[in-house]
mmCIF file of C-alpha atoms in Angstrom:
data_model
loop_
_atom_site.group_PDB
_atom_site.id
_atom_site.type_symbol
_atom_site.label_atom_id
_atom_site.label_comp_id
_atom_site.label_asym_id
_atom_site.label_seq_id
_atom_site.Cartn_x
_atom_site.Cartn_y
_atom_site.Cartn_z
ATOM 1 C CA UNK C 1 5.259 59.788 126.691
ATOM 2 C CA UNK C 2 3.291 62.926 127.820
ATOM 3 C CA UNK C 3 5.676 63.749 130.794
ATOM 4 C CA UNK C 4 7.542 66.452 128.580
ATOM 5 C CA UNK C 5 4.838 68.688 127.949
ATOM 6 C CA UNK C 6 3.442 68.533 131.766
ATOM 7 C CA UNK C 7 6.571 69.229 132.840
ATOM 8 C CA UNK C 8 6.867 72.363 130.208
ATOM 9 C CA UNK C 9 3.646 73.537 131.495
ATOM 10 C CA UNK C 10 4.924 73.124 135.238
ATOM 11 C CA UNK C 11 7.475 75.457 134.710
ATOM 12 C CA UNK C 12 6.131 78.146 132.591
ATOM 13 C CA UNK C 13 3.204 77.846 135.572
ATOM 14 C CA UNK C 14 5.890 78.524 138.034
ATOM 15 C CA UNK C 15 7.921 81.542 135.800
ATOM 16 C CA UNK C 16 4.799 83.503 134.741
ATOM 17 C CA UNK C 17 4.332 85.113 138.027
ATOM 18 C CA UNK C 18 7.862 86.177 138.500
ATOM 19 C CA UNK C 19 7.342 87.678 134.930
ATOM 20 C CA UNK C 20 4.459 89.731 135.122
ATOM 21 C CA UNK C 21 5.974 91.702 138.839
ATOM 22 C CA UNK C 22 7.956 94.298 136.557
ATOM 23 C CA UNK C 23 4.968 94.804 134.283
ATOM 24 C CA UNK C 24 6.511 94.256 131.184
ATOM 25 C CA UNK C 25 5.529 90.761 130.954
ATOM 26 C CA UNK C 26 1.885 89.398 131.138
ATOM 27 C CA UNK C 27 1.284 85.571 132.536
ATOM 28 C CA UNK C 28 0.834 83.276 129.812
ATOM 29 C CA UNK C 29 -1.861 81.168 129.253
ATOM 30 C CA UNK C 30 -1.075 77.675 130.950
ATOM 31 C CA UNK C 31 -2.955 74.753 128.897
ATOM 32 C CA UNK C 32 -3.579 71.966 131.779
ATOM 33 C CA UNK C 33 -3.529 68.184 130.877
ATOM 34 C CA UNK C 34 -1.795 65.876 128.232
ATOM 35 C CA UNK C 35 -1.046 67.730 124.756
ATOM 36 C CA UNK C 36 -2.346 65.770 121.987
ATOM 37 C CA UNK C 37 0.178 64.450 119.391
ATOM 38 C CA UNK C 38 -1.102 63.960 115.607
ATOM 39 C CA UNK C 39 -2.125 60.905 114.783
ATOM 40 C CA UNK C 40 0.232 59.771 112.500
ATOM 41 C CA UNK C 41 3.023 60.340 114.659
ATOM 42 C CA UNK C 42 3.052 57.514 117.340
ATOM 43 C CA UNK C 43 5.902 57.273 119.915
ATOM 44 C CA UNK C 44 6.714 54.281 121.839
ATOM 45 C CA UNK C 45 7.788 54.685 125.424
ATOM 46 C CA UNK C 46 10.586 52.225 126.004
ATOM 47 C CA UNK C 47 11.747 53.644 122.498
ATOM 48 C CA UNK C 48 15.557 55.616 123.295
ATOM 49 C CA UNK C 49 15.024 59.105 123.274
ATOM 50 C CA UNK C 50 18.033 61.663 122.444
ATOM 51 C CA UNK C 51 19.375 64.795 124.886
ATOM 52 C CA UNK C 52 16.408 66.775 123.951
ATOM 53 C CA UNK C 53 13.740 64.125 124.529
ATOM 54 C CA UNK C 54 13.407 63.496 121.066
ATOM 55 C CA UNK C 55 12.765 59.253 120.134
ATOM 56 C CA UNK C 56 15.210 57.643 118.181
ATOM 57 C CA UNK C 57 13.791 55.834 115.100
ATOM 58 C CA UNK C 58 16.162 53.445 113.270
ATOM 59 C CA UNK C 59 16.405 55.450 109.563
ATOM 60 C CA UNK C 60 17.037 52.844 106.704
ATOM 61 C CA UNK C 61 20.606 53.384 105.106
ATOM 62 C CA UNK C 62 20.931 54.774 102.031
ATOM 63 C CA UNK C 63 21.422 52.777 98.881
ATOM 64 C CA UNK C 64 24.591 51.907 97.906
ATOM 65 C CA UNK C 65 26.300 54.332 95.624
ATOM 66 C CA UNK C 66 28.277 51.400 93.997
ATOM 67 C CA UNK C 67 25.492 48.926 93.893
ATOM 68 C CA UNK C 68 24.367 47.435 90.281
ATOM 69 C CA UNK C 69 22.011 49.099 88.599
ATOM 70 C CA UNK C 70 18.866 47.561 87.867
ATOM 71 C CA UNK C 71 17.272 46.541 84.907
ATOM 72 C CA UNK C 72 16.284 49.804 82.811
ATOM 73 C CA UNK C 73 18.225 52.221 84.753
ATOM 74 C CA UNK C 74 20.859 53.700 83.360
ATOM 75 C CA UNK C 75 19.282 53.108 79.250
ATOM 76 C CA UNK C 76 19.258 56.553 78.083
ATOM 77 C CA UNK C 77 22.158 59.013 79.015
ATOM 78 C CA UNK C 78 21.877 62.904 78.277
ATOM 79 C CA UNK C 79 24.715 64.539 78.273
ATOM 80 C CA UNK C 80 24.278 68.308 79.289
ATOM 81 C CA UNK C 81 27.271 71.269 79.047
ATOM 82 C CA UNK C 82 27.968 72.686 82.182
ATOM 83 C CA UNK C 83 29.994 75.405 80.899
ATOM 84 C CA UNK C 84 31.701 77.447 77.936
ATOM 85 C CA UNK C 85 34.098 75.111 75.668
ATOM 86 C CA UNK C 86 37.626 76.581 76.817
ATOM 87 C CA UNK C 87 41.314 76.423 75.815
ATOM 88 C CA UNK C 88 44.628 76.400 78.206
ATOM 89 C CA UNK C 89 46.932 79.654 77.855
ATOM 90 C CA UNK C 90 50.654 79.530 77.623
ATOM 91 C CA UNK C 91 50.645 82.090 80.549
ATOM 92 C CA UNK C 92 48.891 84.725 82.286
ATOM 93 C CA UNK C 93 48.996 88.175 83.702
ATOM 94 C CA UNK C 94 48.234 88.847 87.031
ATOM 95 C CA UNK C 95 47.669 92.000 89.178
ATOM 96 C CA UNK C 96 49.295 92.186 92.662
ATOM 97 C CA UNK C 97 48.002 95.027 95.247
ATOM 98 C CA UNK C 98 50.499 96.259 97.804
ATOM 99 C CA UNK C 99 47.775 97.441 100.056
ATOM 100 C CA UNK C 100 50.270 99.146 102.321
ATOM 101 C CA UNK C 101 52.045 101.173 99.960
ATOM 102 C CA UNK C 102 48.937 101.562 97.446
ATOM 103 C CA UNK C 103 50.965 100.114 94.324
ATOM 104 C CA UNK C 104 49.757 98.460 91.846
ATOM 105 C CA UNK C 105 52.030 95.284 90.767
ATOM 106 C CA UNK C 106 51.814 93.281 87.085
ATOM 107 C CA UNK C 107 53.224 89.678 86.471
ATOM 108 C CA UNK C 108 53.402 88.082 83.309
ATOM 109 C CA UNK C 109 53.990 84.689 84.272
ATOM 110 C CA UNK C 110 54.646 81.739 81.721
ATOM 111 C CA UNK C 111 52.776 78.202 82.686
ATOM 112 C CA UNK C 112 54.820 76.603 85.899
ATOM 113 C CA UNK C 113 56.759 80.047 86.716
ATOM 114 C CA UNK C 114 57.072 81.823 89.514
ATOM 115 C CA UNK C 115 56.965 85.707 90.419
ATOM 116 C CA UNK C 116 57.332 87.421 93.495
ATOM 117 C CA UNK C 117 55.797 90.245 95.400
ATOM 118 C CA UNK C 118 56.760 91.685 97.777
ATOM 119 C CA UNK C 119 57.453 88.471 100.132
ATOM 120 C CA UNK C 120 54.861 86.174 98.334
ATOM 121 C CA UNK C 121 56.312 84.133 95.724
ATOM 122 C CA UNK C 122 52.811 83.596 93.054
ATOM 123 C CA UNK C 123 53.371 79.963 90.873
ATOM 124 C CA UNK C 124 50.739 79.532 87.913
ATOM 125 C CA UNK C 125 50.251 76.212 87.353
ATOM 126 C CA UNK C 126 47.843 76.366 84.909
ATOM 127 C CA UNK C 127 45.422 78.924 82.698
ATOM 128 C CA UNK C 128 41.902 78.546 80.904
ATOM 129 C CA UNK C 129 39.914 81.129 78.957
ATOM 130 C CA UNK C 130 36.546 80.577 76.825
ATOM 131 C CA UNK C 131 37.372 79.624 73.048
ATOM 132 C CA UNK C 132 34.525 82.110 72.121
ATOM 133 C CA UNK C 133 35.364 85.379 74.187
ATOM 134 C CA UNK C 134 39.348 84.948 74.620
ATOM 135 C CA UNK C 135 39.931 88.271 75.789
ATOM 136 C CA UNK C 136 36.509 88.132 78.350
ATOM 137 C CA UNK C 137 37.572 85.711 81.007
ATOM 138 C CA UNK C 138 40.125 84.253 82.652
ATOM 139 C CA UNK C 139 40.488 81.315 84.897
ATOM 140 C CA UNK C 140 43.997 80.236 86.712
ATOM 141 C CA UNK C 141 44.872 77.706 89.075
ATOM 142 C CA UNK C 142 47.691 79.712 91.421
ATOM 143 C CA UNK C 143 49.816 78.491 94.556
ATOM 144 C CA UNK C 144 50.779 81.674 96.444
ATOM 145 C CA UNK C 145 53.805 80.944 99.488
ATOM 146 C CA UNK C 146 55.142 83.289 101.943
ATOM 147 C CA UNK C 147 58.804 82.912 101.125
ATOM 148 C CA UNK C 148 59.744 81.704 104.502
ATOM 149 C CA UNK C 149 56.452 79.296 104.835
ATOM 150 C CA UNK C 150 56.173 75.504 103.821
ATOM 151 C CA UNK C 151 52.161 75.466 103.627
ATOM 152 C CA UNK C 152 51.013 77.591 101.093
ATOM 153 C CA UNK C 153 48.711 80.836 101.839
ATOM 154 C CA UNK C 154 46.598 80.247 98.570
ATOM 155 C CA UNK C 155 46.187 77.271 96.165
ATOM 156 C CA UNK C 156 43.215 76.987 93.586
ATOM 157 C CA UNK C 157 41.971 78.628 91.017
ATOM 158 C CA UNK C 158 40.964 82.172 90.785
ATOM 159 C CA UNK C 159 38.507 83.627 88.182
ATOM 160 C CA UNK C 160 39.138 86.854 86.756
ATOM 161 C CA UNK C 161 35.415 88.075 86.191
ATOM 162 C CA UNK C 162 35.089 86.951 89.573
ATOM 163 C CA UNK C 163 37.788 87.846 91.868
ATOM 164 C CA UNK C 164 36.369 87.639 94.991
ATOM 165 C CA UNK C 165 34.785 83.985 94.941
ATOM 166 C CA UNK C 166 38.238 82.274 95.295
ATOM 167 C CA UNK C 167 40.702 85.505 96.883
ATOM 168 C CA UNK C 168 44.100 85.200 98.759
ATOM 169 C CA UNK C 169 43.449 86.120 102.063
ATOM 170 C CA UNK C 170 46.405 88.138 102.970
ATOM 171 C CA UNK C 171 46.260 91.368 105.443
ATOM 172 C CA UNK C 172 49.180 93.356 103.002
ATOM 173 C CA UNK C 173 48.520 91.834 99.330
ATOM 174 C CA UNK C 174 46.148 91.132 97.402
ATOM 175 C CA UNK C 175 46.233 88.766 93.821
ATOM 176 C CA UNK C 176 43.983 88.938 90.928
ATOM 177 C CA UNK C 177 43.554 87.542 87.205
ATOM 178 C CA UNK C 178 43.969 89.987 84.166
ATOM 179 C CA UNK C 179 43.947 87.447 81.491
ATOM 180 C CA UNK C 180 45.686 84.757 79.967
ATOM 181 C CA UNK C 181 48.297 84.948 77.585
ATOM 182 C CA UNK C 182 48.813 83.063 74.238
ATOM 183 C CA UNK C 183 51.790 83.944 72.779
#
């Protein structure tokens, strides 16, 4: 299938005049005949091609995920720590921005309570911090609602030495982790 690159050639033959009138373009060099392939790539001509000319080639399927293994997979298993060992707070304490207004908000919210501000009502469902470094980190799973919505604006978790990887996306108030609390 060499009728592609003739027909390539054809019409950068017919633009490169009409290019170089203004001056700020110079002809290109027009390479005249079939355009050699390498050899390991063969194309067959009745083969379908896609919308850019390109041949479709039946891909095997992946293996199935679910499949059996076979005989010596699967012997040895390593086990590998992805993280810190942590433990679950009773509560947490987060900061709330009024960005309008410029004031600073703090909630001290127990596990499954809810705190408002302004118009958002902020639910922790849940909060983790490293057994080694208590006081350093701080990770807790919040559902943030507009008091009038049914879908909420924010639910996941948010990390306090990282605020910004999982933020509410609000255009008046913004929600961050302090710590957890566990007392």
């Amino acid at each position: 299938m060499r009728l592609i690159p003739a027909l390539v050639a054809a019409a950068l033959a017919a633009a490169a005049p009409a290019l170089a009138q203004d001056g700020q373009f110079e002809p290109l060099d027009i390479i005249e005949g079939p355009i050699d392939t390498p050899e390991d790539q063969v194309y067959d001509e009745d083969a379908p091609f896609d919308e850019y000319g390109n041949p479709i080639t039946e891909e095997p399927l992946p293996e199935d995920p679910n499949a059996p293994l076979r005989e010596g997979e699967g012997d040895t298993v390593t086990t590998v720590q992805t993280g810190p060992e942590v433990e679950q707070g009773n509560g947490a304490v987060l900061r709330g921005l009024d960005k309008l207004a410029g004031e600073p908000i703090d909630l001290t919210l127990a596990k499954g309570e809810t705190g408002e501000l302004g118009w958002l009502q902020v639910t922790l469902a849940e909060c983790r911090y490293p057994i080694e470094n208590p006081q350093g980190d701080a990770f807790a799973h919040l559902v943030i609602r507009d008091r009038d919505a049914e879908e909420p604006l924010f639910d996941g978790w948010m990390i306090a030495s990282s605020p910004a990887l999982m933020a509410l996306d609000h255009s008046r108030f913004d929600v961050w982790v302090i710590r957890c609390t566990t007392e």
